[in-house]
Tab-separated table of C-alpha atoms in Angstrom:
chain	number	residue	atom	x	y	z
A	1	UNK	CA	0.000	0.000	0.000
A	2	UNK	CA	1.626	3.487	-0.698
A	3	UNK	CA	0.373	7.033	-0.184
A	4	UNK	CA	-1.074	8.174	3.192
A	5	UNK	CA	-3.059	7.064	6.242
A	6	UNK	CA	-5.214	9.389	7.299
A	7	UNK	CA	-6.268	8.955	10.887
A	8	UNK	CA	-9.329	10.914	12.168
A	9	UNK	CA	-9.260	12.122	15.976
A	10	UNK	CA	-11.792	12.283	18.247
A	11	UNK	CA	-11.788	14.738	20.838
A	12	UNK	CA	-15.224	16.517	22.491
A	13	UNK	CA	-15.013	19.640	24.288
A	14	UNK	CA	-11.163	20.064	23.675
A	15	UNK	CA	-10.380	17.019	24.991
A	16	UNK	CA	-8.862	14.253	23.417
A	17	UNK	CA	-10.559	10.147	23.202
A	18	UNK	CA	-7.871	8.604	24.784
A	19	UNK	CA	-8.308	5.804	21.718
A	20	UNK	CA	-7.838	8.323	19.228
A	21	UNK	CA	-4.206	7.861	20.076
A	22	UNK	CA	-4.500	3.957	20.139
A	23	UNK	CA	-5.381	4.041	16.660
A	24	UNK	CA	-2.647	6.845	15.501
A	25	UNK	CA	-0.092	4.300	17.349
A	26	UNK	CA	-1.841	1.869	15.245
A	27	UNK	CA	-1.474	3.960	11.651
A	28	UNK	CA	2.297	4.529	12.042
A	29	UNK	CA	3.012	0.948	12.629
A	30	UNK	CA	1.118	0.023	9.441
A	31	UNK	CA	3.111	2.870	7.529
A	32	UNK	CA	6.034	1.621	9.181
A	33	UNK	CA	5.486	-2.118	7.231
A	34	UNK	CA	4.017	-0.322	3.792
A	35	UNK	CA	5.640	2.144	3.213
A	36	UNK	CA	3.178	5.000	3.693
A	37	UNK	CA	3.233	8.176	5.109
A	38	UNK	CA	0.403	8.648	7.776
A	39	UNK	CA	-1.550	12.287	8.528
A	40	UNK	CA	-4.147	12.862	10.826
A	41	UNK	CA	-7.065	15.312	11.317
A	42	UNK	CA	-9.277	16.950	13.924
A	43	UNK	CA	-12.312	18.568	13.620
A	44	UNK	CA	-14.300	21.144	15.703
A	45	UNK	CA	-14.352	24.479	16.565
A	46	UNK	CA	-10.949	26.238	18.028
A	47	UNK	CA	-8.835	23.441	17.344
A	48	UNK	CA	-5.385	24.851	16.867
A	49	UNK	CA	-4.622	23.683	20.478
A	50	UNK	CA	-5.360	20.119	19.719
A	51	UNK	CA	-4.104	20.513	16.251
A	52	UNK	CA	-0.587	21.738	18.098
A	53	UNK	CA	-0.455	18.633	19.994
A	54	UNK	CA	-0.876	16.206	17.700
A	55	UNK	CA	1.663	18.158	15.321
A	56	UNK	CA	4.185	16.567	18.076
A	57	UNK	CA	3.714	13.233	16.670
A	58	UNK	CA	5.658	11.783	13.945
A	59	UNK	CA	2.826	12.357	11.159
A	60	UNK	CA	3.538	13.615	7.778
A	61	UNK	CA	0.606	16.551	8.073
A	62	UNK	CA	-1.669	17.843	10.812
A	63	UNK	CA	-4.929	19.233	9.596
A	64	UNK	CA	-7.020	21.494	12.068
A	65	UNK	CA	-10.555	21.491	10.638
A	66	UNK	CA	-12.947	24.093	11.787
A	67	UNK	CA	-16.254	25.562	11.332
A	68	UNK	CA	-18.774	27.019	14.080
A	69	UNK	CA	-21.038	24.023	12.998
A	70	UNK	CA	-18.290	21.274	14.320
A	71	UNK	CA	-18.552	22.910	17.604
A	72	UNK	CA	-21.159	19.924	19.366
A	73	UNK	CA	-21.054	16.387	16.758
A	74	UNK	CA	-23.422	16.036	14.589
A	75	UNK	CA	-23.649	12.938	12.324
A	76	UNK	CA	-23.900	15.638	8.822
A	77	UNK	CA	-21.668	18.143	10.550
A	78	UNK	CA	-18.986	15.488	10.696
A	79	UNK	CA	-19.859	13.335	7.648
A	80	UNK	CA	-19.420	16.628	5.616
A	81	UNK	CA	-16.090	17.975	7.008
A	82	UNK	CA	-14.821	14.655	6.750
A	83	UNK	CA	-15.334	14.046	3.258
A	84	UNK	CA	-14.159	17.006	2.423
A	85	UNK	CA	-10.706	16.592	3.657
A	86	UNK	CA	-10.641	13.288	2.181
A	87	UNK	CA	-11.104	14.706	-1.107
A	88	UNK	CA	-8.392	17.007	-1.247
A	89	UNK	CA	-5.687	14.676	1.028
A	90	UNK	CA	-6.637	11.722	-1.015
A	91	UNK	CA	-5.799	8.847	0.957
A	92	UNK	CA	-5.608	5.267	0.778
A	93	UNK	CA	-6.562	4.528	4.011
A	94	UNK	CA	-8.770	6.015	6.440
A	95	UNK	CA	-8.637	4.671	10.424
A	96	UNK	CA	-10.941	5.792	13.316
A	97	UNK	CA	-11.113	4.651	16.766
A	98	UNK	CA	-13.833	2.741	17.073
A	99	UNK	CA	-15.657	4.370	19.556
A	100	UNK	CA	-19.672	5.320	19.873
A	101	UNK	CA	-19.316	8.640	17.911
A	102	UNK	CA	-17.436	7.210	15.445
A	103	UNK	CA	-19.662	3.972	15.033
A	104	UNK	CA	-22.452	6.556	14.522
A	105	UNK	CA	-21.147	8.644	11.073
A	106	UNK	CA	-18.182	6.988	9.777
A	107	UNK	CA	-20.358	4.064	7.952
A	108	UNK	CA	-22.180	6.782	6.250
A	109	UNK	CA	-18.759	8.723	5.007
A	110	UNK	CA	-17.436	5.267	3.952
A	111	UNK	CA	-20.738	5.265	1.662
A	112	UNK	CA	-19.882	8.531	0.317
A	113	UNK	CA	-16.892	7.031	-1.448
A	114	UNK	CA	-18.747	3.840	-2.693
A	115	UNK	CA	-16.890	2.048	0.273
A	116	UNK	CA	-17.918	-0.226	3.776
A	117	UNK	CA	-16.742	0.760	7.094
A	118	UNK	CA	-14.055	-2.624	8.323
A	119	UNK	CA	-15.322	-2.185	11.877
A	120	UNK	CA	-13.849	-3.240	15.238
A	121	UNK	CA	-10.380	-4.238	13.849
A	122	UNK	CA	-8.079	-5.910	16.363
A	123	UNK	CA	-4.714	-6.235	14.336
A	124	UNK	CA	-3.746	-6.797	10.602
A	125	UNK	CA	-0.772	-8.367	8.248
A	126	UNK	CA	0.744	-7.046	5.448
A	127	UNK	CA	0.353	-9.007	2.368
A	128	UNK	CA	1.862	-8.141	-0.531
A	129	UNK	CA	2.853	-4.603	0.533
A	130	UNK	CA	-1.171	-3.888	1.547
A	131	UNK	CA	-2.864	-4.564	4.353
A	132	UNK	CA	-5.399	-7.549	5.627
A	133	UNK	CA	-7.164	-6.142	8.497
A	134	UNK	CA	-8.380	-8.786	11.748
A	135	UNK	CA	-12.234	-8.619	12.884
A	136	UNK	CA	-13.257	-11.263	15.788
A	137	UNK	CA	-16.657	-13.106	15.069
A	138	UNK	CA	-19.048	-15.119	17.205
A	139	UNK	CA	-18.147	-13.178	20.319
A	140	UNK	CA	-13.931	-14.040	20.159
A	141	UNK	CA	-14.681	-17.502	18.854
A	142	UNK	CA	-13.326	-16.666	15.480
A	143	UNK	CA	-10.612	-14.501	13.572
A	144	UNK	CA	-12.145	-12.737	10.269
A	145	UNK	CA	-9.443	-11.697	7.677
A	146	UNK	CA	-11.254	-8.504	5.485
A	147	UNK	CA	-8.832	-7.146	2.755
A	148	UNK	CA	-10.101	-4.123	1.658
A	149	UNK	CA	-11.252	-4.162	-1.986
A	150	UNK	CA	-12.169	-1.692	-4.377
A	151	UNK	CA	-10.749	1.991	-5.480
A	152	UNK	CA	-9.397	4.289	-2.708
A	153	UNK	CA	-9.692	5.726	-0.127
A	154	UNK	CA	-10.842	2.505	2.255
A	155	UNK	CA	-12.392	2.660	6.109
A	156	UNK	CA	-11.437	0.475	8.949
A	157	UNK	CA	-11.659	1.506	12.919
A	158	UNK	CA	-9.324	0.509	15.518
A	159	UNK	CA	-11.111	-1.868	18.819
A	160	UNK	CA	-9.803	-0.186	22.032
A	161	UNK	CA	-7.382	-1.365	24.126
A	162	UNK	CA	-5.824	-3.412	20.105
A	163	UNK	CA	-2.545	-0.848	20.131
A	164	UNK	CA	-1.097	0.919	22.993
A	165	UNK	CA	-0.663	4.456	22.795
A	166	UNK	CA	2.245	4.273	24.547
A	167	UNK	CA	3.971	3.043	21.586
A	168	UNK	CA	3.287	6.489	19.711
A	169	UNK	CA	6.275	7.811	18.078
A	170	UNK	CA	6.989	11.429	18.590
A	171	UNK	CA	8.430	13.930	16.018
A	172	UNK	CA	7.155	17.150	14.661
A	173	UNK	CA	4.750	17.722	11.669
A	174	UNK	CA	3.354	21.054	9.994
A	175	UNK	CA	-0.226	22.134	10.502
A	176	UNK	CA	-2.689	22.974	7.704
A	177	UNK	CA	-5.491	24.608	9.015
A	178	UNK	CA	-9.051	23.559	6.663
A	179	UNK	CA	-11.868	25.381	6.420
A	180	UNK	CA	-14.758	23.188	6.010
A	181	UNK	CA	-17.549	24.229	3.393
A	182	UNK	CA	-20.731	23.991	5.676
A	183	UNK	CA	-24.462	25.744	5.892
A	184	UNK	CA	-26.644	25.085	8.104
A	185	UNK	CA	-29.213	23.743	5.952
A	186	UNK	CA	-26.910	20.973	5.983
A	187	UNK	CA	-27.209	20.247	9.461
A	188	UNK	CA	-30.299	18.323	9.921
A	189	UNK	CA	-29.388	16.795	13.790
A	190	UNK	CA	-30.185	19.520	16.466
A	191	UNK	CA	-27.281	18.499	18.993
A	192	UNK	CA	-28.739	18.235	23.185
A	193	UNK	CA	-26.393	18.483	26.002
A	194	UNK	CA	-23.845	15.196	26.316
A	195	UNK	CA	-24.777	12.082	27.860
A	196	UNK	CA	-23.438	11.719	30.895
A	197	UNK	CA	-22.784	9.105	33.315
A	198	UNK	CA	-23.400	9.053	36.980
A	199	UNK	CA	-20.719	9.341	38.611
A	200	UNK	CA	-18.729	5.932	39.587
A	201	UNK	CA	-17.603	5.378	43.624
A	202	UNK	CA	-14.521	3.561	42.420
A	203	UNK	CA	-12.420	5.005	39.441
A	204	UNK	CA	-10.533	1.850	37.930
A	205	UNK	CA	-9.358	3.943	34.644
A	206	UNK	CA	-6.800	5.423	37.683
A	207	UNK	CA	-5.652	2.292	38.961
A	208	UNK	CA	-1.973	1.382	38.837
A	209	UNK	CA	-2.503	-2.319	39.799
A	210	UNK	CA	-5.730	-3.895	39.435
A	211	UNK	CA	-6.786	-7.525	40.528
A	212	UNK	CA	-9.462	-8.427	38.647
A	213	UNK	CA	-11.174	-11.605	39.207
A	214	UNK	CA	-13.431	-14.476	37.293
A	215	UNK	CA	-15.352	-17.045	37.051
A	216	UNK	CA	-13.018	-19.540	37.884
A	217	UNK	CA	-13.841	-18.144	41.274
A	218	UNK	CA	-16.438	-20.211	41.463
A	219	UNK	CA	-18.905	-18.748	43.992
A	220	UNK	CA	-18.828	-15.223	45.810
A	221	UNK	CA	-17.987	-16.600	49.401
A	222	UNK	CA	-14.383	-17.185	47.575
A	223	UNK	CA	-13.916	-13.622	46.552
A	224	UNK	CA	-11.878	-13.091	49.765
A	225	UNK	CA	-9.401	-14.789	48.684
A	226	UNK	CA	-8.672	-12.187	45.398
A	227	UNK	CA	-9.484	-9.784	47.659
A	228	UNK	CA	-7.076	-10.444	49.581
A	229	UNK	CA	-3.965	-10.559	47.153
A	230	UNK	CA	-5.457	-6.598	46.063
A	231	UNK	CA	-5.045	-5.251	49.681
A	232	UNK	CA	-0.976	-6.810	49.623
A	233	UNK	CA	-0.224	-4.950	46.545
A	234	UNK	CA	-2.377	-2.215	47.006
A	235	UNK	CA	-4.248	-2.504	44.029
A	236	UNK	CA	-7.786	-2.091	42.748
A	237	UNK	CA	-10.280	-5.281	42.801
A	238	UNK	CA	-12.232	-5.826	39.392
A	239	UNK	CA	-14.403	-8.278	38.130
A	240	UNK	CA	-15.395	-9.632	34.763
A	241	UNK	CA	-18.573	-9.282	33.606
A	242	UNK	CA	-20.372	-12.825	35.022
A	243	UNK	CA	-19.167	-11.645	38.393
A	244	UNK	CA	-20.948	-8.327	38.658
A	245	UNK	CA	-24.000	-9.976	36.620
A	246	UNK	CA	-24.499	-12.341	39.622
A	247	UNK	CA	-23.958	-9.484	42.066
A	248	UNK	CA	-21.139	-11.238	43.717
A	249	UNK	CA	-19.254	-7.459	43.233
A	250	UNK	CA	-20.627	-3.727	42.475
A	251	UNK	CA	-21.093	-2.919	38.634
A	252	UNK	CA	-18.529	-0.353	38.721
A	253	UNK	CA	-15.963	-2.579	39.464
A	254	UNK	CA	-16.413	-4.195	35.928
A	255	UNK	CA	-13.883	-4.426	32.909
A	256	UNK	CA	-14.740	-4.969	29.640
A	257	UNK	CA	-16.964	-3.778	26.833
A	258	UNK	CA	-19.732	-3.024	28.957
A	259	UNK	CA	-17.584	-2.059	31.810
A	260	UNK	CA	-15.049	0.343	32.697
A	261	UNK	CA	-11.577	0.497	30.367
A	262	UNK	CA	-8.485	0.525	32.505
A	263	UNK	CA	-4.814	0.929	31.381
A	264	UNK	CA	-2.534	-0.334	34.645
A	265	UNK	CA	0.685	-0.631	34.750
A	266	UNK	CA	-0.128	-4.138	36.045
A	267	UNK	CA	-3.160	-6.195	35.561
A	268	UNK	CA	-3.853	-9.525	37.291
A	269	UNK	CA	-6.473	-11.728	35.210
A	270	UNK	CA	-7.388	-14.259	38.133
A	271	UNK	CA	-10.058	-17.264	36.821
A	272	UNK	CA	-10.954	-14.744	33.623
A	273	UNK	CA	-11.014	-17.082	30.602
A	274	UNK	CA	-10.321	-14.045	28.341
A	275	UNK	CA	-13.623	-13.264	26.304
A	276	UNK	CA	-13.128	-10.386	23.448
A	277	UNK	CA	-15.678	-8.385	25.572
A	278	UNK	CA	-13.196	-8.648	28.542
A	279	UNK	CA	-9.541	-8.295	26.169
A	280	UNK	CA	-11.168	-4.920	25.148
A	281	UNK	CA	-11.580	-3.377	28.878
A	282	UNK	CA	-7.917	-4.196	29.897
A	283	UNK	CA	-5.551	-4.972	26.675
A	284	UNK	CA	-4.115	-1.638	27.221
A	285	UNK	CA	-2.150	-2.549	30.567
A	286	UNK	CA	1.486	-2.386	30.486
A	287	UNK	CA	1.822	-5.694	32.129
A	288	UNK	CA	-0.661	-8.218	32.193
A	289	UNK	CA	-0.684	-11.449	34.356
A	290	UNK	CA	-2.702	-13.829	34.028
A	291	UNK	CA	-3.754	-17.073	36.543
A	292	UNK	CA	-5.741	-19.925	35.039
A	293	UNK	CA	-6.184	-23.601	34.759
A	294	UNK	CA	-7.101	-23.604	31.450
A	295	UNK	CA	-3.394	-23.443	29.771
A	296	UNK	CA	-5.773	-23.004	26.266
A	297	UNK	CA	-7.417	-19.985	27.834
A	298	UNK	CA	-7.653	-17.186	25.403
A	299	UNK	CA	-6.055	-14.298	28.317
A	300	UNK	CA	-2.891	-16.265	27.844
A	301	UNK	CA	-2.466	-14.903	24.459
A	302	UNK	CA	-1.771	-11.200	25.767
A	303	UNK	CA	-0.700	-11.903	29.221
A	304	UNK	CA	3.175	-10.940	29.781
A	305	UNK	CA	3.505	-13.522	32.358
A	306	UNK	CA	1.446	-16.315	32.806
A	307	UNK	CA	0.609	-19.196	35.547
A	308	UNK	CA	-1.293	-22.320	34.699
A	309	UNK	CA	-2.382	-23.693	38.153
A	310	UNK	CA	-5.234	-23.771	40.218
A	311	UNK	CA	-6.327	-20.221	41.525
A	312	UNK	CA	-7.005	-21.580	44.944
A	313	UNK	CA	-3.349	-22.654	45.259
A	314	UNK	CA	-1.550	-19.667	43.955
A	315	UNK	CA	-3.226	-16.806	44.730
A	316	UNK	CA	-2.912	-17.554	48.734
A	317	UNK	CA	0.999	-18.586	48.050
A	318	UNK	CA	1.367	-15.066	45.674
A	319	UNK	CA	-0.057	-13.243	49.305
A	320	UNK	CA	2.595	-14.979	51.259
A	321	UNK	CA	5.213	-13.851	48.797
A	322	UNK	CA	4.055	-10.153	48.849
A	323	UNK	CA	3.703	-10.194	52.452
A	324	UNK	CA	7.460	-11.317	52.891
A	325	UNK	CA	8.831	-9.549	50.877
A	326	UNK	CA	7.539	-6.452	51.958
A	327	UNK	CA	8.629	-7.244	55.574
C-alpha cells in the first residue's frame, strides 16, 4: 500500500478520546510495514490547540478542521467535514477509533466514497505490501481476515485497548489549518447536552494495579481470597462481567466492553477465561498477568507472564510472597 493514512481524531469539548491515540499508534506501525506516510485530522471548533499537539507526533501533516457548525457532533456536521478533507488529502486509508461517535457517522462517510466501514479491527498483516485487516466473530470464537477491496480511499476503525498508545512515536509535523464548506441547511441533527454518566464510587481507569477476578472463582464466598492478594499490593479489585451480573461485586468494578476500560501498569487476570468483551476493557495494561487452569485460555495470548495452576493454590501462596517480601 503506498500514499497516506489518514487517521481521524476524536476529541469533544477540547479534549482528546484517549483511543484516538490507540489508533494513531496503530497507523504509524502500518506505515512503518508499507511504506506510507500517515496524517491525521481533527475537527471542531478552536482546534489549533489540539491541532498543536498532535503536530508533536511523527505524522507527515496535521490538519485542524474548523467551522462554528463542528462545535457539538453532529452525524452531517462530521460526515461533511470529513469528506471534504478526504477529497483534497486523497488517501488510501482512512482509520478511526472505534468508539460510539465514530460507530455513529463513519459508515455513512465510507458510503460517500462507494466504500464499507471494516469495523472493530483488532490487528492486521501485510500481504503483498497492503494490508489484511483482523475482525473477531461469534463473540472471540473466530478470527475474520477482510482485505479491503475496491478503489481508494478505504475505512477500517481501531477496537480499544488493540494498540497501545504508549507506543506512539513522537516527532514534529506542519499544521494545515481547513476550512470546512458547511451551511446550516446541511445540518439536519439539532445536537442536546452530552450524555453523561453518573458518577462511579470507584475510578478503575486510575488504577496502577488492578486484581481483577473471574469465574473460575467459582462462587462469591471465595472472593476473599482475590481480595485479599489486592489489599498486599495495594491494588484495585475488578471483576469480569459474570461476576458483577451475579452481584457477587458492584457494577462499577467491571472491565470490559460493557464495563469500565483501565490501562494499569499491572493487571492480574485471576479465573478470567479471556472473552473479546473482557480483552477490550484491559488490553491496554502495560503488564498483564494472568492465573488460570485452562493453559488453552484465550487471556494467555496477551498476558506478559502467565501461571497455569489452580487459583485456589496460587493466589494464597502469591499473598505470602508479597507479604514477605515487603517485611
Amino acid at each position: 500500500m503506498s500514499g497516506t493514512i489518514l487517521v481521524l481524531m476524536e476529541q469533544q469539548a477540547g479534549a482528546w478520546n484517549r483511543m484516538s491515540w490507540e489508533t494513531l499508534a496503530a497507523g504509524q506501525q502500518l506505515a512503518s510495514q508499507t511504506g506510507a506516510t500517515v496524517s491525521a485530522a481533527v475537527a471542531g471548533q478552536g482546534t489549533d490547540a489540539l491541532a498543536a499537539e498532535l503536530a508533536q507526533k511523527k505524522l507527515s501533516q496535521v490538519y485542524s478542521i474548523h467551522h462554528d457548525l463542528l462545535k457539538n457532533y453532529t452525524a452531517d456536521g462530521y460526515t461533511a467535514a470529513f469528506e471534504q478533507l478526504i477529497r483534497k488529502v486523497n488517501p488510501s486509508l482512512v482509520l478511526f477509533p472505534h468508539t460510539y461517535q465514530v460507530r455513529d457517522f463513519a459508515p455513512k462517510l465510507a458510503t460517500r466514497f462507494n466504500q464499507v466501514l471494516i469495523s472493530d479491527v483488532i490487528g492486521f498483516r501485510v500481504e503483498g505490501g497492503n494490508p489484511v485487516f483482523v475482525r473477531q466473530l461469534f463473540q472471540g470464537k473466530l478470527n475474520g481476515d477482510v482485505k479491503p477491496g475496491g478503489p481508494a480511499p478505504h475505512f477500517a476503525s481501531i477496537q480499544a485497548g488493540a494498540y497501545r498508545a504508549d507506543q506512539l512515536q513522537d516527532g514534529s509535523a506542519p499544521v494545515e489549518a481547513f476550512a470546512a464548506s458547511l451551511n446550516p441547511s446541511d445540518i439536519r441533527q439539532r445536537p442536546q447536552e452530552p450524555f453523561r454518566e453518573s458518577a462511579r464510587a470507584v475510578d478503575l481507569t486510575a488504577a496502577e494495579i488492578i486484581v481483577s477476578v473471574g469465574r473460575g472463582i467459582k462462587e462469591k464466598e471465595n472472593i476473599p481470597i482475590v481480595e485479599e492478594l489486592a489489599k498486599a499490593l495495594g491494588a484495585e479489585l475488578a471483576a469480569s462481567r459474570p461476576i458483577c451480573d451475579s452481584g457477587w461485586l458492584p457494577m462499577e468494578r467491571q472491565v470490559g466492553s460493557s464495563g469500565q476500560t483501565v490501562s494499569p501498569k499491572v493487571y492480574m487476570a485471576i479465573g478470567i477465561s479471556g472473552a473479546i468483551q473482557h480483552l477490550v476493557g484491559m488490553k491496554g495494561a502495560k503488564t498483564i498477568v494472568a492465573i488460570n487452569k485452562d493453559s488453552n485460555a484465550p487471556i494467555f495470548e496477551v498476558a506478559d507472564y502467565g501461571i497455569v495452576g489452580d487459583l485456589f493454590e496460587v493466589v494464597p501462596a502469591l499473598v505470602d510472597e508479597v507479604k514477605k517480601a515487603k517485611s
